[in-house]
Amino acid sequence: MSAAINRLWDNRWAIATAAIVTFAFVLFGGLPLVLASVGFVAVCVVMLIAKAPASLPSSNTFPQPAAFEADWQRLQVIIDALPDPVVALDSTGAVLALNAQARRIAPALRQGEPISLGLRMPALIAAVRRAVATGAPQRVEFSERSRSEQWYEVHVIPAALSRPAGSPPDLLLTFHDLTQPRRIEQMRADFVANASHELRTPLAALSGFIETLRGPAQNDAGARERFLAIMHAQAERMARLIDDLLSLSRIELREHINPNTPVELLPIIHQVIDTLEPRAQERGVEILVSPAEQPLVVHGERDELIGVFENLVENAIKYGASGKRVEIRLECASVQAANGSQAKVSVRDWGPGIAPEHLPRLTERFYRVDVGQSRAEGGTGLGLALVKHILNRHGGRLSIESTPGAGSTFTVTLPLIRPVH
Ligand SMILES: Nc1ncnc2c1ncn2[C@@H]1O[C@H](COP(=O)(O)OP(=O)(O)OP(=O)(O)O)[C@@H](O)[C@H]1O
Ligand SMILES: [Mg+2]
């Protein structure tokens, strides 16, 4: 019944015209009223049987005609269940429906309003227009900068969602987040560029000296000795870089496997100090240790943990030498959370410190505050990246605090095996 009323309502203008024309015939043409009434009823019956005209959808046709109500609810249920952001548009570009994921990436999108109001992306709007005009699916990529840069791939798919087939198509827009793959791709490209640059520099020095030794310095014994020493240092630098790269990839491969051998931290720290003491003395740096009240035992890979503390203490000696003092403090931090007590080892120096903008990037591969100084020290810029990956594997973490002019503190936190009472 309500469908019949709807059908009549859809044809209201045609029915009104028929009524006026019939009335005019009665009034001016002398048509008998009975005949006129029969004619008018016949027009209404034809309107009931005939197909409703397909009007152009517009934002104020929302909510949908009753015939499509059930489909409509089904569509909303389906897009709500999809993991990606999805937006349904009518052919004018007005939003018919959207899921929660779509609201998250475009909070300004509103049902019934044009998509261009909520997502000001000219490339996307152009793709929507093309899809309506051609009826063919479109694919478009766009980036959006709210807090950080986000990349999306959008498929614009024409589909009869709210209108019968044959009308201008509605559109389904599915968004696919490309930010993470883009970042990984960028990191890979940066890594290859950095690694080849780091290898090319010593290689160029080696080739240069080989040329000199074959040519002008061929018979100069003094120059030969000097050049050979430099070549040796450069070859060592290349070997160290390759070792560090191999260690990084080895640790990354095993990052999900937690070590399970109990290791005490204080003996490791003493071994690191024994190794680095000659370097510290060379620079007039004193290394002080302040042990914890009880032994700190963690699950760990001894050699990897030695690598962690060697890099932190070596950095403190290399970059903080002007402070003349490096302090290694071991303590036990009791944590209320489920992960229990933690071992904390902090390496503090009183050197020039690090400006705050560098702190979040120090554990990136090849990142150095001062590339020249790091190279002059024989550094590869991979030390803190290795530290971070090793600590990840150990369920630990690294925190860095620094005040320019007052020195830096690098703190390693690792879960203790034995809870502290
Ligand atoms: N204690 C510190 N004081 C000041 N700057 C530091 C300190 N520790 C690290 N840095 C800065 O962080 C950068 C990255 O350190 P990282 O250990 O990763 O590399 P590196 O020491 O240059 O090379 P490598 O560790 O491979 O020998 C350093 O180049 C330096 O600029
Ligand atoms: Mg280092």
Tab-separated table of C-alpha atoms and ligand atoms in Angstrom:
chain	number	residue	atom	x	y	z
A	1	MET	CA	0.000	0.000	0.000
A	2	SER	CA	2.706	2.422	1.027
A	3	ALA	CA	4.578	1.505	-2.196
A	4	ALA	CA	1.502	2.598	-4.239
A	5	ILE	CA	1.308	5.880	-2.339
A	6	ASN	CA	5.014	6.412	-2.921
A	7	ARG	CA	4.603	5.726	-6.616
A	8	LEU	CA	1.725	8.256	-6.829
A	9	TRP	CA	3.814	10.757	-4.835
A	10	ASP	CA	6.731	10.286	-7.220
A	11	ASN	CA	4.369	11.150	-10.108
A	12	ARG	CA	2.614	13.985	-8.317
A	13	TRP	CA	3.436	16.606	-10.978
A	14	ALA	CA	2.140	14.462	-13.855
A	15	ILE	CA	-1.067	13.744	-11.911
A	16	ALA	CA	-1.562	17.434	-11.100
A	17	THR	CA	-1.121	18.329	-14.795
A	18	ALA	CA	-3.667	15.670	-15.799
A	19	ALA	CA	-6.133	17.059	-13.233
A	20	ILE	CA	-5.778	20.627	-14.574
A	21	VAL	CA	-6.132	19.512	-18.206
A	22	THR	CA	-9.250	17.400	-17.410
A	23	PHE	CA	-10.798	20.275	-15.456
A	24	ALA	CA	-10.157	22.626	-18.416
A	25	PHE	CA	-11.904	20.178	-20.789
A	26	VAL	CA	-14.923	20.025	-18.435
A	27	LEU	CA	-15.028	23.798	-18.065
A	28	PHE	CA	-14.368	24.962	-21.624
A	29	GLY	CA	-14.810	21.871	-23.823
A	30	GLY	CA	-18.134	20.691	-22.397
A	31	LEU	CA	-16.728	17.272	-21.482
A	32	PRO	CA	-19.187	15.406	-19.232
A	33	LEU	CA	-17.958	15.240	-15.632
A	34	VAL	CA	-18.401	11.445	-15.455
A	35	LEU	CA	-16.197	10.925	-18.541
A	36	ALA	CA	-13.631	13.369	-17.203
A	37	SER	CA	-13.491	11.530	-13.851
A	38	VAL	CA	-13.016	8.157	-15.600
A	39	GLY	CA	-10.183	9.676	-17.687
A	40	PHE	CA	-8.480	11.131	-14.586
A	41	VAL	CA	-8.671	7.809	-12.683
A	42	ALA	CA	-7.215	6.063	-15.777
A	43	VAL	CA	-4.249	8.482	-15.729
A	44	CYS	CA	-3.636	7.709	-12.020
A	45	VAL	CA	-3.769	3.934	-12.705
A	46	VAL	CA	-1.252	4.327	-15.560
A	47	MET	CA	1.019	6.273	-13.203
A	48	LEU	CA	0.762	3.458	-10.649
A	49	ILE	CA	1.733	0.826	-13.200
A	50	ALA	CA	4.372	2.858	-15.061
A	51	LYS	CA	8.011	2.893	-13.891
A	52	ALA	CA	8.855	5.839	-11.680
A	53	PRO	CA	11.047	8.352	-13.525
A	54	ALA	CA	14.719	8.128	-12.554
A	55	SER	CA	15.449	11.471	-11.020
A	56	LEU	CA	19.058	12.640	-10.566
A	57	PRO	CA	20.094	11.850	-7.042
A	58	SER	CA	21.082	14.776	-4.943
A	59	SER	CA	22.198	15.249	-1.406
A	60	ASN	CA	18.625	16.023	-0.263
A	61	THR	CA	17.283	12.669	-1.553
A	62	PHE	CA	18.772	11.283	1.648
A	63	PRO	CA	17.399	9.149	3.396
A	64	GLN	CA	16.772	6.627	0.677
A	65	PRO	CA	13.458	5.694	-0.940
A	66	ALA	CA	11.716	2.896	0.907
A	67	ALA	CA	12.325	0.404	-1.925
A	68	PHE	CA	16.033	0.694	-1.287
A	69	GLU	CA	15.879	0.989	2.499
A	70	ALA	CA	16.758	-2.660	3.159
A	71	ASP	CA	19.654	-2.609	0.644
A	72	TRP	CA	20.756	0.587	2.163
A	73	GLN	CA	21.011	-0.812	5.684
A	74	ARG	CA	22.801	-3.858	4.304
A	75	LEU	CA	25.325	-1.575	2.600
A	76	GLN	CA	26.011	0.255	5.868
A	77	VAL	CA	26.490	-3.065	7.703
A	78	ILE	CA	28.929	-4.243	5.015
A	79	ILE	CA	31.051	-1.099	4.933
A	80	ASP	CA	31.099	-1.007	8.742
A	81	ALA	CA	32.553	-4.516	8.707
A	82	LEU	CA	35.360	-3.673	6.270
A	83	PRO	CA	38.812	-3.033	7.772
A	84	ASP	CA	39.694	-0.191	5.373
A	85	PRO	CA	38.083	3.227	5.276
A	86	VAL	CA	35.101	3.175	2.863
A	87	VAL	CA	32.881	6.044	1.706
A	88	ALA	CA	29.761	5.701	-0.489
A	89	LEU	CA	28.853	8.707	-2.649
A	90	ASP	CA	25.981	9.480	-4.940
A	91	SER	CA	26.719	10.678	-8.462
A	92	THR	CA	26.725	14.315	-7.362
A	93	GLY	CA	29.549	13.552	-4.957
A	94	ALA	CA	27.396	13.762	-1.815
A	95	VAL	CA	28.270	11.323	0.974
A	96	LEU	CA	25.668	8.571	1.298
A	97	ALA	CA	27.448	6.522	3.952
A	98	LEU	CA	30.870	6.066	5.528
A	99	ASN	CA	32.413	3.734	8.078
A	100	ALA	CA	34.243	4.571	11.306
A	101	GLN	CA	37.670	4.125	9.673
A	102	ALA	CA	36.756	6.739	7.050
A	103	ARG	CA	35.599	9.111	9.805
A	104	ARG	CA	38.978	8.674	11.461
A	105	ILE	CA	40.982	9.734	8.409
A	106	ALA	CA	38.538	12.481	7.370
A	107	PRO	CA	36.688	13.716	10.458
A	108	ALA	CA	35.101	16.580	8.479
A	109	LEU	CA	33.140	14.192	6.181
A	110	ARG	CA	29.381	14.360	6.830
A	111	GLN	CA	26.514	12.280	5.475
A	112	GLY	CA	24.561	14.270	2.899
A	113	GLU	CA	27.376	16.778	2.308
A	114	PRO	CA	29.655	16.889	-0.755
A	115	ILE	CA	32.874	14.930	-0.299
A	116	SER	CA	34.819	18.010	-1.415
A	117	LEU	CA	33.815	19.743	1.836
A	118	GLY	CA	35.303	17.044	4.052
A	119	LEU	CA	38.293	15.945	1.965
A	120	ARG	CA	39.913	18.782	0.065
A	121	MET	CA	41.905	16.614	-2.328
A	122	PRO	CA	41.669	17.900	-5.915
A	123	ALA	CA	43.069	14.643	-7.348
A	124	LEU	CA	40.398	12.624	-5.548
A	125	ILE	CA	37.554	14.946	-6.563
A	126	ALA	CA	38.744	14.759	-10.192
A	127	ALA	CA	38.744	10.939	-9.995
A	128	VAL	CA	35.169	10.987	-8.636
A	129	ARG	CA	34.076	13.192	-11.575
A	130	ARG	CA	35.837	10.903	-14.070
A	131	ALA	CA	34.170	7.813	-12.589
A	132	VAL	CA	30.711	9.429	-12.874
A	133	ALA	CA	31.371	10.617	-16.421
A	134	THR	CA	32.858	7.394	-17.766
A	135	GLY	CA	31.316	4.772	-15.490
A	136	ALA	CA	34.806	3.235	-15.230
A	137	PRO	CA	36.683	2.536	-11.946
A	138	GLN	CA	39.452	4.981	-11.093
A	139	ARG	CA	42.555	4.702	-8.931
A	140	VAL	CA	44.241	7.683	-7.365
A	141	GLU	CA	46.961	8.313	-4.773
A	142	PHE	CA	47.117	11.315	-2.523
A	143	SER	CA	49.026	12.439	0.518
A	144	GLU	CA	47.621	14.251	3.465
A	145	ARG	CA	49.532	16.263	6.039
A	146	SER	CA	47.736	16.584	9.326
A	147	ARG	CA	50.311	15.711	11.971
A	148	SER	CA	52.652	13.641	9.812
A	149	GLU	CA	52.494	12.862	6.129
A	150	GLN	CA	50.021	10.065	5.315
A	151	TRP	CA	49.726	8.390	1.917
A	152	TYR	CA	46.536	6.807	0.597
A	153	GLU	CA	45.577	4.859	-2.478
A	154	VAL	CA	41.871	5.272	-3.303
A	155	HIS	CA	39.813	3.076	-5.612
A	156	VAL	CA	36.690	4.834	-6.917
A	157	ILE	CA	34.251	2.150	-8.023
A	158	PRO	CA	30.963	3.010	-9.784
A	159	ALA	CA	28.107	0.890	-8.405
A	160	ALA	CA	24.302	1.042	-8.233
A	161	LEU	CA	23.957	1.477	-4.467
A	162	SER	CA	20.940	3.666	-3.902
A	163	ARG	CA	19.512	3.963	-7.431
A	164	PRO	CA	18.180	1.461	-9.942
A	165	ALA	CA	20.580	0.247	-12.628
A	166	GLY	CA	20.727	2.632	-15.571
A	167	SER	CA	20.756	5.788	-13.413
A	168	PRO	CA	23.947	7.814	-12.992
A	169	PRO	CA	26.161	5.574	-10.876
A	170	ASP	CA	26.775	5.897	-7.172
A	171	LEU	CA	30.382	5.434	-6.126
A	172	LEU	CA	32.200	3.339	-3.565
A	173	LEU	CA	35.524	4.775	-2.423
A	174	THR	CA	37.937	2.425	-0.673
A	175	PHE	CA	41.032	3.880	0.948
A	176	HIS	CA	44.218	1.906	1.405
A	177	ASP	CA	46.881	3.324	3.730
A	178	LEU	CA	50.211	3.423	1.881
A	179	THR	CA	52.096	5.337	4.585
A	180	GLN	CA	53.931	2.373	6.092
A	181	PRO	CA	55.047	0.792	2.764
A	182	ARG	CA	56.132	4.251	1.558
A	183	ARG	CA	58.177	4.809	4.722
A	184	ILE	CA	59.797	1.388	4.466
A	185	GLU	CA	60.626	2.041	0.819
A	186	GLN	CA	62.124	5.414	1.738
A	187	MET	CA	64.146	3.838	4.555
A	188	ARG	CA	65.420	1.144	2.209
A	189	ALA	CA	66.479	3.723	-0.375
A	190	ASP	CA	68.163	5.888	2.317
A	191	PHE	CA	69.901	2.844	3.745
A	192	VAL	CA	71.344	1.755	0.406
A	193	ALA	CA	72.423	5.339	-0.365
A	194	ASN	CA	74.047	5.737	3.067
A	195	ALA	CA	75.748	2.346	3.061
A	196	SER	CA	77.207	2.831	-0.409
A	197	HIS	CA	78.345	6.336	0.479
A	198	GLU	CA	80.039	5.093	3.663
A	199	LEU	CA	81.811	2.366	1.696
A	200	ARG	CA	82.731	4.603	-1.203
A	201	THR	CA	84.549	7.151	0.969
A	202	PRO	CA	87.289	4.830	2.282
A	203	LEU	CA	87.404	3.060	-1.069
A	204	ALA	CA	88.090	6.366	-2.843
A	205	ALA	CA	90.901	7.084	-0.345
A	206	LEU	CA	92.392	3.626	-0.962
A	207	SER	CA	92.317	4.013	-4.753
A	208	GLY	CA	93.875	7.474	-4.474
A	209	PHE	CA	96.787	6.202	-2.393
A	210	ILE	CA	97.320	3.190	-4.648
A	211	GLU	CA	97.620	5.572	-7.615
A	212	THR	CA	100.095	7.759	-5.697
A	213	LEU	CA	102.184	4.774	-4.647
A	214	ARG	CA	102.376	3.552	-8.200
A	215	GLY	CA	103.244	6.990	-9.525
A	216	PRO	CA	104.866	9.960	-7.818
A	217	ALA	CA	105.630	8.218	-4.490
A	218	GLN	CA	107.019	5.053	-6.106
A	219	ASN	CA	110.532	5.557	-4.785
A	220	ASP	CA	109.733	7.544	-1.651
A	221	ALA	CA	110.102	5.094	1.252
A	222	GLY	CA	108.890	7.626	3.871
A	223	ALA	CA	105.711	8.498	1.948
A	224	ARG	CA	105.053	4.803	1.310
A	225	GLU	CA	105.049	3.999	5.041
A	226	ARG	CA	102.768	6.945	5.799
A	227	PHE	CA	100.331	6.092	3.019
A	228	LEU	CA	100.257	2.406	3.921
A	229	ALA	CA	99.279	3.329	7.490
A	230	ILE	CA	96.391	5.470	6.199
A	231	MET	CA	95.339	2.723	3.790
A	232	HIS	CA	95.366	0.237	6.650
A	233	ALA	CA	93.104	2.517	8.737
A	234	GLN	CA	90.695	2.991	5.805
A	235	ALA	CA	90.557	-0.736	5.106
A	236	GLU	CA	89.804	-1.315	8.804
A	237	ARG	CA	87.017	1.233	8.622
A	238	MET	CA	85.461	-0.606	5.688
A	239	ALA	CA	85.758	-3.905	7.523
A	240	ARG	CA	84.114	-2.394	10.632
A	241	LEU	CA	81.270	-1.006	8.560
A	242	ILE	CA	80.636	-4.390	6.941
A	243	ASP	CA	80.825	-6.112	10.344
A	244	ASP	CA	78.300	-3.654	11.800
A	245	LEU	CA	75.938	-4.080	8.859
A	246	LEU	CA	76.125	-7.854	9.172
A	247	SER	CA	75.544	-7.677	12.952
A	248	LEU	CA	72.501	-5.472	12.385
A	249	SER	CA	70.906	-7.834	9.905
A	250	ARG	CA	71.738	-10.849	12.118
A	251	ILE	CA	70.108	-9.189	15.137
A	252	GLU	CA	67.094	-8.098	13.113
A	253	LEU	CA	66.581	-11.681	11.979
A	254	ARG	CA	66.576	-12.882	15.574
A	255	GLU	CA	64.795	-9.886	17.066
A	256	HIS	CA	61.678	-11.898	17.929
A	257	ILE	CA	63.662	-14.586	19.806
A	258	ASN	CA	64.264	-13.512	23.401
A	259	PRO	CA	67.551	-14.721	24.908
A	260	ASN	CA	67.142	-17.014	27.909
A	261	THR	CA	70.602	-17.316	29.476
A	262	PRO	CA	70.954	-15.579	32.864
A	263	VAL	CA	73.678	-12.919	32.677
A	264	GLU	CA	74.976	-10.701	35.453
A	265	LEU	CA	75.517	-7.118	34.345
A	266	LEU	CA	78.361	-5.898	36.608
A	267	PRO	CA	81.035	-8.299	35.211
A	268	ILE	CA	80.010	-7.211	31.706
A	269	ILE	CA	80.513	-3.568	32.632
A	270	HIS	CA	83.976	-4.368	34.064
A	271	GLN	CA	84.943	-6.193	30.888
A	272	VAL	CA	83.832	-3.189	28.794
A	273	ILE	CA	85.862	-0.831	30.990
A	274	ASP	CA	88.961	-3.058	30.694
A	275	THR	CA	88.669	-2.873	26.906
A	276	LEU	CA	88.117	0.872	26.757
A	277	GLU	CA	90.418	2.009	29.571
A	278	PRO	CA	93.411	2.661	27.245
A	279	ARG	CA	91.237	4.916	25.035
A	280	ALA	CA	89.898	6.755	28.052
A	281	GLN	CA	93.433	7.308	29.374
A	282	GLU	CA	94.591	8.593	26.003
A	283	ARG	CA	91.963	11.343	26.295
A	284	GLY	CA	92.372	11.958	29.993
A	285	VAL	CA	88.917	10.572	30.826
A	286	GLU	CA	88.268	8.848	34.127
A	287	ILE	CA	85.688	6.027	34.197
A	288	LEU	CA	83.782	5.583	37.453
A	289	VAL	CA	81.434	2.703	38.305
A	290	SER	CA	78.721	2.823	40.882
A	291	PRO	CA	77.372	-0.751	41.374
A	292	ALA	CA	73.876	-1.679	42.531
A	293	GLU	CA	73.269	-3.000	46.046
A	294	GLN	CA	72.610	-6.488	44.763
A	295	PRO	CA	73.679	-8.400	41.625
A	296	LEU	CA	71.578	-7.485	38.590
A	297	VAL	CA	70.811	-10.630	36.602
A	298	VAL	CA	68.918	-10.499	33.318
A	299	HIS	CA	68.119	-12.917	30.514
A	300	GLY	CA	70.631	-12.026	27.871
A	301	GLU	CA	73.153	-12.768	25.163
A	302	ARG	CA	76.457	-11.864	26.801
A	303	ASP	CA	78.294	-10.756	23.651
A	304	GLU	CA	75.397	-8.614	22.498
A	305	LEU	CA	75.111	-6.891	25.881
A	306	ILE	CA	78.871	-6.242	25.813
A	307	GLY	CA	78.298	-4.617	22.399
A	308	VAL	CA	75.579	-2.372	23.884
A	309	PHE	CA	77.675	-1.049	26.773
A	310	GLU	CA	80.848	-0.852	24.695
A	311	ASN	CA	79.133	1.510	22.281
A	312	LEU	CA	77.583	3.666	25.008
A	313	VAL	CA	80.829	3.973	27.014
A	314	GLU	CA	82.888	4.464	23.864
A	315	ASN	CA	80.521	7.247	22.722
A	316	ALA	CA	80.803	8.902	26.131
A	317	ILE	CA	84.617	8.790	25.845
A	318	LYS	CA	84.658	9.909	22.182
A	319	TYR	CA	82.068	12.656	22.259
A	320	GLY	CA	82.107	13.637	25.923
A	321	ALA	CA	85.889	13.651	26.501
A	322	SER	CA	85.866	17.344	27.369
A	323	GLY	CA	83.925	16.477	30.563
A	324	LYS	CA	86.921	14.348	31.665
A	325	ARG	CA	84.645	11.932	33.496
A	326	VAL	CA	82.269	9.097	32.607
A	327	GLU	CA	80.071	7.514	35.242
A	328	ILE	CA	78.377	4.127	34.889
A	329	ARG	CA	75.629	3.646	37.442
A	330	LEU	CA	73.852	0.322	38.000
A	331	GLU	CA	70.597	0.241	39.916
A	332	CYS	CA	67.500	-1.763	40.407
A	333	ALA	CA	64.230	-0.027	39.677
A	334	SER	CA	61.213	-1.624	41.193
A	335	VAL	CA	58.225	-1.267	38.877
A	336	GLN	CA	54.652	-1.754	40.032
A	337	ALA	CA	53.508	-2.837	36.568
A	338	ALA	CA	53.185	-6.465	35.491
A	339	ASN	CA	56.654	-6.530	33.940
A	340	GLY	CA	58.243	-6.532	37.435
A	341	SER	CA	61.604	-5.086	38.462
A	342	GLN	CA	64.033	-3.573	36.015
A	343	ALA	CA	67.805	-3.314	35.872
A	344	LYS	CA	68.916	0.215	35.008
A	345	VAL	CA	72.373	0.995	33.724
A	346	SER	CA	73.094	4.636	32.953
A	347	VAL	CA	76.182	5.963	31.213
A	348	ARG	CA	76.687	9.626	31.990
A	349	ASP	CA	79.197	12.065	30.596
A	350	TRP	CA	79.831	15.744	31.171
A	351	GLY	CA	80.692	16.591	27.555
A	352	PRO	CA	79.038	19.099	25.206
A	353	GLY	CA	75.673	17.273	25.235
A	354	ILE	CA	73.247	16.879	22.343
A	355	ALA	CA	70.655	19.400	21.100
A	356	PRO	CA	67.057	18.167	21.668
A	357	GLU	CA	66.152	18.000	17.937
A	358	HIS	CA	68.753	15.238	17.429
A	359	LEU	CA	67.658	13.012	20.318
A	360	PRO	CA	64.762	11.160	18.615
A	361	ARG	CA	66.916	10.368	15.567
A	362	LEU	CA	70.116	9.116	17.254
A	363	THR	CA	69.155	5.439	16.936
A	364	GLU	CA	68.549	5.705	13.160
A	365	ARG	CA	71.157	3.994	11.029
A	366	PHE	CA	73.987	6.320	9.983
A	367	TYR	CA	72.527	9.271	11.886
A	368	ARG	CA	75.214	11.433	13.459
A	369	VAL	CA	75.055	14.869	15.005
A	370	ASP	CA	78.404	15.771	13.491
A	371	VAL	CA	79.303	13.484	10.587
A	372	GLY	CA	82.856	14.853	10.318
A	373	GLN	CA	83.612	14.241	13.995
A	374	SER	CA	82.113	10.748	13.912
A	375	ARG	CA	84.156	9.783	10.808
A	376	ALA	CA	87.301	11.267	12.300
A	377	GLU	CA	86.702	8.984	15.312
A	378	GLY	CA	86.359	6.010	12.956
A	379	GLY	CA	82.602	5.782	13.628
A	380	THR	CA	80.080	4.294	11.227
A	381	GLY	CA	76.942	5.824	12.769
A	382	LEU	CA	75.515	2.346	13.299
A	383	GLY	CA	76.377	1.979	17.001
A	384	LEU	CA	73.134	3.243	18.551
A	385	ALA	CA	71.019	1.506	15.871
A	386	LEU	CA	72.656	-1.755	16.982
A	387	VAL	CA	72.062	-0.870	20.649
A	388	LYS	CA	68.355	-0.319	19.977
A	389	HIS	CA	67.902	-3.603	18.111
A	390	ILE	CA	69.801	-5.613	20.706
A	391	LEU	CA	67.717	-4.089	23.495
A	392	ASN	CA	64.492	-4.824	21.597
A	393	ARG	CA	65.514	-8.449	21.433
A	394	HIS	CA	66.168	-8.401	25.182
A	395	GLY	CA	62.806	-6.794	26.001
A	396	GLY	CA	64.692	-3.701	27.138
A	397	ARG	CA	64.890	-0.106	26.002
A	398	LEU	CA	67.211	2.856	25.693
A	399	SER	CA	66.387	6.340	26.907
A	400	ILE	CA	68.520	9.395	26.216
A	401	GLU	CA	68.618	12.618	28.191
A	402	SER	CA	70.913	15.456	27.396
A	403	THR	CA	71.372	19.111	28.207
A	404	PRO	CA	73.525	20.994	25.731
A	405	GLY	CA	76.614	22.188	27.535
A	406	ALA	CA	76.029	19.880	30.516
A	407	GLY	CA	76.498	16.350	29.106
A	408	SER	CA	74.374	13.319	28.268
A	409	THR	CA	72.950	10.274	30.004
A	410	PHE	CA	72.140	7.107	28.062
A	411	THR	CA	70.055	4.721	30.198
A	412	VAL	CA	69.494	1.051	29.414
A	413	THR	CA	66.546	-0.668	31.098
A	414	LEU	CA	66.278	-4.465	31.090
A	415	PRO	CA	63.813	-6.784	32.848
A	416	LEU	CA	65.412	-8.399	35.904
A	417	ILE	CA	65.079	-12.143	36.328
A	418	ARG	CA	64.794	-12.056	40.073
A	419	PRO	CA	62.133	-9.818	41.515
A	420	VAL	CA	63.386	-7.444	44.173
A	421	HIS	CA	61.967	-7.811	47.669
B	1	LIG	N1	77.677	10.763	24.650
B	1	LIG	C1	77.444	11.473	23.544
B	1	LIG	N2	77.637	12.819	23.520
B	1	LIG	C2	77.399	13.541	22.405
B	1	LIG	N3	76.980	13.011	21.235
B	1	LIG	C3	76.786	11.675	21.182
B	1	LIG	C4	77.008	10.845	22.319
B	1	LIG	N4	76.708	9.568	21.977
B	1	LIG	C5	76.339	9.607	20.678
B	1	LIG	N5	76.398	10.865	20.204
B	1	LIG	C6	76.015	11.304	18.842
B	1	LIG	O1	75.206	10.281	18.274
B	1	LIG	C7	75.730	9.877	17.007
B	1	LIG	C8	75.383	8.413	16.767
B	1	LIG	O2	76.092	7.562	17.635
B	1	LIG	P1	76.427	6.081	17.185
B	1	LIG	O3	77.040	5.377	18.327
B	1	LIG	O4	75.207	5.511	16.575
B	1	LIG	O5	77.453	6.284	15.983
B	1	LIG	P2	79.004	6.639	15.989
B	1	LIG	O6	79.526	6.612	17.403
B	1	LIG	O7	79.169	7.890	15.225
B	1	LIG	O8	79.604	5.441	15.172
B	1	LIG	P3	79.923	3.958	15.720
B	1	LIG	O9	79.118	3.757	16.972
B	1	LIG	O10	79.492	3.081	14.620
B	1	LIG	O11	81.381	3.917	15.971
B	1	LIG	C9	77.195	10.156	17.116
B	1	LIG	O12	77.761	10.326	15.845
B	1	LIG	C10	77.247	11.440	17.918
B	1	LIG	O13	77.004	12.527	17.050
B	2	MG	MG	79.094	4.868	18.640
